[in-house]
Amino acid sequence: MLGIYLNDHLAGAVGGGELARRLAGAEREWAGGEVLQRLASEVAEDRAALLDMMTALDVPVRHYKTWAAWAVEKVSRLKLNGRLVVRSPLSRVVELEAMRLGVEGKSAGWRTLRVRAETDSRLDSTRLDELIGRARRQIDQLERLRVRAAAEAFGGEVEPVEIVHGTEGDQNP
């Protein structure tokens, strides 16, 4: 069951990584563009960390799941957003929401592995604590960006984008 669980999380990491990379590229000029660039890099690092843990646990990668996640992310780009040629502010809101949901799932996966690390020496509990802390920071940053994007798209108070480079327990600024 652990192999299925981790491969499902890997599939999510592949889809989330594609979304993060695309969103960062599309929103480069937006106020939150710098934060999105850093988040895209971190999402790729987190995927690599998951692969390392799967290797340590002797869990083989089920490539059909990662390919399916990659394809689903590509198809999701076809959603109707009220514009045909240019990027819609609605796309930014929906994609930030999807990223946040993905990071929430990633955080749950790290917490699950952290519980297992108590009895499985193949897992590094300190590294998992760092990944959990980073996921919390990512969730907070994505929520601030989402609120800003929603205010810009639908009206409301636009807060300045705060760039957070790390918190306690997060060794990767």
Coordinates of C-alpha atoms in Angstrom, one line a residue:
M1 CA 0.0 0.0 0.0
L2 CA 2.9 2.4 0.7
G3 CA 4.1 2.0 -2.9
I4 CA 0.7 2.9 -4.3
Y5 CA 0.4 5.9 -1.9
L6 CA 3.9 7.2 -2.8
N7 CA 3.4 6.7 -6.5
D8 CA 0.1 8.6 -6.3
H9 CA 2.0 11.5 -4.5
L10 CA 4.7 11.3 -7.2
A11 CA 2.0 11.6 -9.9
G12 CA 0.7 14.7 -8.0
A13 CA 4.2 16.1 -7.8
V14 CA 4.6 15.7 -11.6
G15 CA 1.4 17.5 -12.3
G16 CA 2.0 20.1 -9.7
G17 CA 5.5 20.7 -11.0
E18 CA 4.2 21.2 -14.5
L19 CA 1.6 23.6 -13.3
A20 CA 4.1 25.5 -11.1
R21 CA 6.5 25.9 -14.0
R22 CA 3.8 27.1 -16.4
L23 CA 2.3 29.5 -13.9
A24 CA 5.7 31.0 -13.0
G25 CA 6.5 31.5 -16.7
A26 CA 3.1 33.0 -17.5
E27 CA 3.1 35.3 -14.5
R28 CA 6.7 36.5 -14.7
E29 CA 5.6 40.1 -15.0
W30 CA 2.9 39.9 -12.3
A31 CA 3.5 41.2 -8.8
G32 CA 3.8 37.7 -7.5
G33 CA 6.0 36.5 -10.3
E34 CA 9.2 36.3 -8.3
V35 CA 7.5 34.2 -5.6
L36 CA 6.1 31.9 -8.2
Q37 CA 9.5 31.4 -9.8
R38 CA 10.9 30.4 -6.4
L39 CA 8.0 28.1 -5.6
A40 CA 8.4 26.4 -9.0
S41 CA 12.0 25.6 -8.1
E42 CA 11.0 24.3 -4.7
V43 CA 8.3 22.1 -6.1
A44 CA 10.9 20.5 -8.4
E45 CA 13.2 20.0 -5.4
D46 CA 10.4 18.5 -3.4
R47 CA 9.7 16.0 -6.2
A48 CA 13.3 15.0 -6.1
A49 CA 13.1 14.5 -2.4
L50 CA 10.1 12.3 -2.8
L51 CA 12.0 10.2 -5.4
D52 CA 15.0 9.9 -3.0
M53 CA 12.6 8.6 -0.3
M54 CA 11.0 6.2 -2.6
T55 CA 14.4 4.8 -3.5
A56 CA 15.4 4.5 0.1
L57 CA 12.2 2.6 0.8
D58 CA 12.7 0.4 -2.3
V59 CA 9.5 1.6 -3.9
P60 CA 9.6 1.4 -7.7
V61 CA 8.3 4.3 -9.7
R62 CA 5.1 3.5 -11.7
H63 CA 5.7 5.5 -14.8
Y64 CA 2.2 5.1 -16.1
K65 CA 1.0 7.2 -13.2
T66 CA 3.5 10.0 -13.8
W67 CA 2.7 10.1 -17.5
A68 CA -1.0 10.2 -16.8
A69 CA -0.5 13.2 -14.4
W70 CA 1.6 15.0 -16.9
A71 CA -1.1 14.5 -19.6
V72 CA -3.9 15.6 -17.3
E73 CA -2.0 18.8 -16.5
K74 CA -1.6 19.5 -20.2
V75 CA -5.3 18.9 -20.9
S76 CA -6.3 21.1 -17.9
R77 CA -4.8 24.1 -19.8
L78 CA -7.8 23.9 -22.2
K79 CA -10.3 25.2 -19.5
L80 CA -12.6 27.9 -20.5
N81 CA -11.6 31.2 -18.9
G82 CA -13.6 33.8 -20.7
R83 CA -10.8 34.7 -23.1
L84 CA -9.6 33.1 -26.3
V85 CA -6.3 34.6 -27.2
V86 CA -4.8 36.3 -24.0
R87 CA -4.4 35.0 -20.5
S88 CA -7.4 35.7 -18.3
P89 CA -7.1 36.9 -14.6
L90 CA -9.4 34.0 -13.9
S91 CA -6.7 31.6 -15.0
R92 CA -4.3 33.0 -12.4
V93 CA -6.9 32.6 -9.6
V94 CA -7.8 29.0 -10.6
E95 CA -4.2 27.9 -11.1
L96 CA -3.1 29.4 -7.7
E97 CA -6.0 27.5 -6.1
A98 CA -4.9 24.3 -7.8
M99 CA -1.3 24.9 -6.7
R100 CA -2.4 25.5 -3.1
L101 CA -4.5 22.3 -3.1
G102 CA -1.5 20.4 -4.5
V103 CA 0.8 21.7 -1.8
E104 CA -1.8 20.8 0.9
G105 CA -1.7 17.2 -0.4
K106 CA 2.1 17.3 -0.5
S107 CA 2.2 18.4 3.1
A108 CA -0.1 15.6 4.1
G109 CA 2.2 13.2 2.4
W110 CA 5.3 14.5 4.2
R111 CA 3.4 14.2 7.5
T112 CA 2.5 10.6 6.7
L113 CA 6.1 9.8 6.0
R114 CA 7.1 11.6 9.2
V115 CA 5.0 9.2 11.2
R116 CA 6.6 6.3 9.5
A117 CA 10.1 7.8 10.1
E118 CA 9.5 7.1 13.8
T119 CA 9.9 3.3 13.1
D120 CA 11.7 3.3 9.7
S121 CA 15.4 4.3 9.8
R122 CA 15.5 4.6 6.0
L123 CA 13.6 7.9 6.3
D124 CA 15.3 11.1 7.6
S125 CA 12.9 12.6 10.1
T126 CA 14.9 15.9 10.2
R127 CA 14.6 16.2 6.4
L128 CA 10.9 15.5 6.6
D129 CA 10.5 18.2 9.3
E130 CA 12.2 20.6 6.9
L131 CA 9.9 19.6 4.1
I132 CA 6.8 20.0 6.3
G133 CA 7.9 23.5 7.3
R134 CA 8.6 24.5 3.7
A135 CA 5.2 23.2 2.6
R136 CA 3.5 25.3 5.3
R137 CA 5.4 28.4 4.1
Q138 CA 4.4 27.5 0.5
I139 CA 0.7 27.2 1.5
D140 CA 0.9 30.6 3.2
Q141 CA 2.5 32.3 0.2
L142 CA 0.1 30.7 -2.3
E143 CA -2.8 31.9 -0.2
R144 CA -1.5 35.4 -0.2
L145 CA -1.0 35.3 -4.0
R146 CA -4.5 33.8 -4.5
V147 CA -6.2 36.5 -2.4
R148 CA -4.3 39.2 -4.4
A149 CA -5.2 37.5 -7.7
A150 CA -8.9 37.2 -6.7
A151 CA -9.0 40.9 -5.7
E152 CA -7.5 41.9 -9.0
A153 CA -9.9 39.6 -11.0
F154 CA -13.1 40.3 -9.0
G155 CA -12.5 43.5 -7.1
G156 CA -11.4 44.1 -3.6
E157 CA -8.4 45.3 -1.6
V158 CA -5.1 44.4 -3.2
E159 CA -2.5 43.5 -0.6
P160 CA 1.2 43.9 -1.4
V161 CA 3.0 40.7 -2.2
E162 CA 5.3 39.7 0.7
I163 CA 8.3 37.7 -0.3
V164 CA 9.1 35.2 2.5
H165 CA 12.5 33.5 2.1
G166 CA 12.3 30.9 4.8
T167 CA 11.0 30.2 8.3
E168 CA 12.1 28.2 11.3
G169 CA 12.4 24.6 10.3
D170 CA 12.9 25.5 6.7
Q171 CA 16.6 25.2 5.8
N172 CA 16.0 26.0 2.1
P173 CA 15.4 29.7 1.6

